[in-house]
mmCIF file of C-alpha atoms (C1' of nucleotides) in Angstrom:
data_model
loop_
_atom_site.group_PDB
_atom_site.id
_atom_site.type_symbol
_atom_site.label_atom_id
_atom_site.label_comp_id
_atom_site.label_asym_id
_atom_site.label_seq_id
_atom_site.Cartn_x
_atom_site.Cartn_y
_atom_site.Cartn_z
ATOM 1 C CA MET A 1 -141.086 11.222 -185.673
ATOM 2 C CA ALA A 2 -144.718 10.853 -184.844
ATOM 3 C CA VAL A 3 -145.843 14.406 -185.289
ATOM 4 C CA THR A 4 -149.253 15.284 -186.595
ATOM 5 C CA GLY A 5 -148.791 17.668 -189.460
ATOM 6 C CA ASP A 6 -152.206 19.197 -189.023
ATOM 7 C CA ASP A 7 -151.474 20.344 -185.510
ATOM 8 C CA THR A 8 -148.244 22.060 -186.393
ATOM 9 C CA ALA A 9 -149.744 23.655 -189.446
ATOM 10 C CA ALA A 10 -152.708 24.981 -187.551
ATOM 11 C CA THR A 11 -150.763 26.379 -184.595
ATOM 12 C CA GLY A 12 -147.613 28.204 -185.572
ATOM 13 C CA ASP A 13 -146.399 28.710 -182.022
ATOM 14 C CA MET A 14 -146.737 25.030 -181.192
ATOM 15 C CA PRO A 15 -143.416 23.180 -180.855
ATOM 16 C CA THR A 16 -143.217 20.521 -183.534
ATOM 17 C CA TYR A 17 -142.522 17.755 -181.058
ATOM 18 C CA GLN A 18 -145.729 18.403 -179.223
ATOM 19 C CA ILE A 19 -148.401 15.842 -179.805
ATOM 20 C CA ARG A 20 -151.908 16.609 -178.705
ATOM 21 C CA ALA A 21 -152.828 13.071 -177.817
ATOM 22 C CA PRO A 22 -156.188 12.005 -176.469
ATOM 23 C CA ALA A 23 -156.422 11.773 -172.693
ATOM 24 C CA THR A 24 -154.510 8.822 -171.334
ATOM 25 C CA ALA A 25 -155.604 6.460 -168.606
ATOM 26 C CA LEU A 26 -154.949 7.396 -165.009
ATOM 27 C CA PRO A 27 -151.759 6.014 -163.450
ATOM 28 C CA GLN A 28 -152.145 2.983 -161.270
ATOM 29 C CA GLY A 29 -153.437 3.662 -157.791
ATOM 30 C CA VAL A 30 -155.412 6.738 -158.739
ATOM 31 C CA VAL A 31 -158.938 6.732 -157.443
ATOM 32 C CA MET A 32 -161.554 8.967 -158.946
ATOM 33 C CA ALA A 33 -163.120 11.719 -156.840
ATOM 34 C CA ALA A 34 -166.276 11.209 -154.929
ATOM 35 C CA SER A 35 -169.191 13.018 -156.448
ATOM 36 C CA PRO A 36 -169.596 16.572 -155.050
ATOM 37 C CA GLY A 37 -173.074 15.694 -153.825
ATOM 38 C CA SER A 38 -171.627 13.243 -151.335
ATOM 39 C CA LEU A 39 -169.605 15.927 -149.504
ATOM 40 C CA HIS A 40 -170.955 17.701 -146.444
ATOM 41 C CA SER A 41 -168.702 19.130 -143.759
ATOM 42 C CA PRO A 42 -165.970 21.735 -144.295
ATOM 43 C CA GLN A 43 -163.585 19.003 -143.198
ATOM 44 C CA GLN A 44 -164.718 16.800 -146.048
ATOM 45 C CA LEU A 45 -164.516 19.677 -148.503
ATOM 46 C CA ALA A 46 -160.966 20.425 -147.397
ATOM 47 C CA GLU A 47 -159.973 16.798 -147.754
ATOM 48 C CA GLU A 48 -161.490 16.698 -151.198
ATOM 49 C CA ALA A 49 -159.594 19.837 -152.214
ATOM 50 C CA THR A 50 -156.350 18.339 -150.956
ATOM 51 C CA ARG A 51 -157.025 15.081 -152.736
ATOM 52 C CA LYS A 52 -157.796 16.901 -155.974
ATOM 53 C CA ARG A 53 -154.611 18.925 -155.710
ATOM 54 C CA GLU A 54 -152.488 15.843 -155.124
ATOM 55 C CA LEU A 55 -154.091 14.134 -158.068
ATOM 56 C CA ARG A 56 -153.424 17.139 -160.264
ATOM 57 C CA LEU A 57 -149.799 17.346 -159.128
ATOM 58 C CA MET A 58 -149.288 13.672 -159.788
ATOM 59 C CA LYS A 59 -150.750 13.909 -163.266
ATOM 60 C CA ASN A 60 -148.694 16.984 -164.055
ATOM 61 C CA ARG A 61 -145.571 15.224 -162.786
ATOM 62 C CA GLU A 62 -146.147 12.400 -165.222
ATOM 63 C CA ALA A 63 -147.039 14.805 -168.014
ATOM 64 C CA ALA A 64 -143.824 16.749 -167.480
ATOM 65 C CA LYS A 65 -141.754 13.566 -167.615
ATOM 66 C CA GLU A 66 -143.402 12.512 -170.827
ATOM 67 C CA CYS A 67 -143.032 15.966 -172.297
ATOM 68 C CA ARG A 68 -139.300 15.966 -171.536
ATOM 69 C CA ARG A 69 -138.880 12.502 -172.957
ATOM 70 C CA ARG A 70 -140.522 13.586 -176.219
ATOM 71 C CA LYS A 71 -138.466 16.755 -176.342
ATOM 72 C CA LYS A 72 -135.223 14.809 -175.950
ATOM 73 C CA GLU A 73 -136.264 12.465 -178.712
ATOM 74 C CA TYR A 74 -137.122 15.423 -180.924
ATOM 75 C CA VAL A 75 -133.762 17.075 -180.308
ATOM 76 C CA LYS A 76 -131.964 13.801 -181.023
ATOM 77 C CA CYS A 77 -133.891 13.507 -184.245
ATOM 78 C CA LEU A 78 -132.940 17.057 -185.250
ATOM 79 C CA GLU A 79 -129.296 16.411 -184.457
ATOM 80 C CA SER A 80 -129.146 13.348 -186.630
ATOM 81 C CA ARG A 81 -130.820 15.265 -189.429
ATOM 82 C CA VAL A 82 -128.201 17.993 -189.090
ATOM 83 C CA ALA A 83 -125.496 15.358 -189.397
ATOM 84 C CA VAL A 84 -127.042 13.964 -192.560
ATOM 85 C CA LEU A 85 -127.447 17.412 -194.100
ATOM 86 C CA GLU A 86 -123.861 18.347 -193.273
ATOM 87 C CA VAL A 87 -122.569 15.307 -195.126
ATOM 88 C CA GLN A 88 -124.862 16.078 -198.031
ATOM 89 C CA ASN A 89 -123.717 19.682 -198.094
ATOM 90 C CA LYS A 90 -120.095 18.677 -198.063
ATOM 91 C CA LYS A 91 -120.629 16.362 -201.005
ATOM 92 C CA LEU A 92 -122.392 19.078 -202.979
ATOM 93 C CA ILE A 93 -119.600 21.542 -202.325
ATOM 94 C CA GLU A 94 -117.050 19.006 -203.522
ATOM 95 C CA GLU A 95 -119.106 18.328 -206.609
ATOM 96 C CA LEU A 96 -119.358 22.030 -207.310
ATOM 97 C CA GLU A 97 -115.600 22.434 -207.044
ATOM 98 C CA THR A 98 -115.086 19.551 -209.443
ATOM 99 C CA LEU A 99 -117.475 21.037 -211.962
ATOM 100 C CA LYS A 100 -115.814 24.426 -211.628
ATOM 101 C CA ASP A 101 -112.463 22.852 -212.408
ATOM 102 C CA ILE A 102 -113.851 21.171 -215.444
ATOM 103 C CA CYS A 103 -115.686 24.188 -216.811
ATOM 104 C CA SER A 104 -113.349 27.068 -216.051
ATOM 105 C CA PRO A 105 -110.974 28.107 -218.846
ATOM 106 C CA LYS A 106 -107.290 27.560 -218.176
ATOM 107 C CA THR A 107 -105.351 30.733 -217.397
ATOM 108 C CA ASP A 108 -101.591 30.495 -217.857
ATOM 109 C CA VAL A 109 -99.886 33.263 -215.847
ATOM 110 C "C1'" DT B 1 -109.220 17.632 -150.413
ATOM 111 C "C1'" DA B 2 -112.416 21.415 -150.372
ATOM 112 C "C1'" DC B 3 -114.536 24.477 -153.468
ATOM 113 C "C1'" DT B 4 -116.824 25.984 -157.682
ATOM 114 C "C1'" DA B 5 -118.998 25.588 -162.206
ATOM 115 C "C1'" DT B 6 -121.723 23.032 -165.228
ATOM 116 C "C1'" DC B 7 -125.173 19.730 -166.454
ATOM 117 C "C1'" DG B 8 -129.220 16.827 -166.423
ATOM 118 C "C1'" DG B 9 -133.337 15.509 -164.222
ATOM 119 C "C1'" DC B 10 -137.126 16.565 -161.349
ATOM 120 C "C1'" DG B 11 -141.352 18.902 -159.301
ATOM 121 C "C1'" DT B 12 -144.149 22.733 -159.473
ATOM 122 C "C1'" DC B 13 -146.531 26.808 -161.200
ATOM 123 C "C1'" DA B 14 -148.584 29.517 -164.725
ATOM 124 C "C1'" DC B 15 -150.212 29.732 -168.986
ATOM 125 C "C1'" DT B 16 -152.339 28.257 -173.573
ATOM 126 C "C1'" DC B 17 -155.286 25.543 -176.285
ATOM 127 C "C1'" DA B 18 -158.811 22.187 -177.560
ATOM 128 C "C1'" DA B 19 -162.765 19.692 -176.171
ATOM 129 C "C1'" DT B 20 -167.044 19.705 -173.768
ATOM 130 C "C1'" DA C 1 -167.340 28.827 -168.914
ATOM 131 C "C1'" DT C 2 -165.092 24.799 -167.404
ATOM 132 C "C1'" DT C 3 -161.780 21.235 -167.644
ATOM 133 C "C1'" DG C 4 -157.747 18.545 -168.732
ATOM 134 C "C1'" DA C 5 -153.398 17.982 -171.298
ATOM 135 C "C1'" DG C 6 -149.091 19.923 -172.882
ATOM 136 C "C1'" DT C 7 -145.317 22.820 -172.197
ATOM 137 C "C1'" DG C 8 -142.134 26.933 -170.946
ATOM 138 C "C1'" DA C 9 -139.945 28.802 -167.003
ATOM 139 C "C1'" DC C 10 -138.094 28.574 -162.558
ATOM 140 C "C1'" DG C 11 -135.708 26.754 -158.642
ATOM 141 C "C1'" DC C 12 -133.715 22.763 -156.358
ATOM 142 C "C1'" DC C 13 -130.697 18.744 -156.020
ATOM 143 C "C1'" DG C 14 -127.161 15.307 -156.973
ATOM 144 C "C1'" DA C 15 -123.364 13.945 -160.033
ATOM 145 C "C1'" DT C 16 -119.217 15.096 -162.332
ATOM 146 C "C1'" DA C 17 -115.146 17.709 -163.868
ATOM 147 C "C1'" DG C 18 -111.847 21.168 -163.282
ATOM 148 C "C1'" DT C 19 -108.956 24.050 -160.152
ATOM 149 C "C1'" DA C 20 -106.399 26.104 -156.265
#
DNA sequence: TACTATCGGCGTCACTCAAT
DNA sequence: ATTGAGTGACGCCGATAGTA
């Protein structure tokens, strides 16, 4: 698991699978906005607003996919850890029973 | 076969948090 | 204060399984 310990330690409410990664590159086909100074008419402003919204939605779409992918991976990781711990627990219980048998005094009833 | 319940994935919105 | 990324919550949709 690639989880930064510092992040999780600093923010208690942060899910452990969350990784605050640096900003990633834009998906292919994304064109950066024109500078605000180059806009004039209300028509142009409206188009710019629409374009910005679509860009935001597209980025959020990709972010959500990535977030879900990481979450699935995290859950899978937890499940395999549970499996390992269950085996370990079972072994310890068996060992305990063995030691009890060895140590307990015999009672003939 | 039509209907229903359940599940997984998706897109979107609203919010938080860190960086600037 | 603003901005961008990450994520929880919600609703929708298609696939699949179970049932009358």
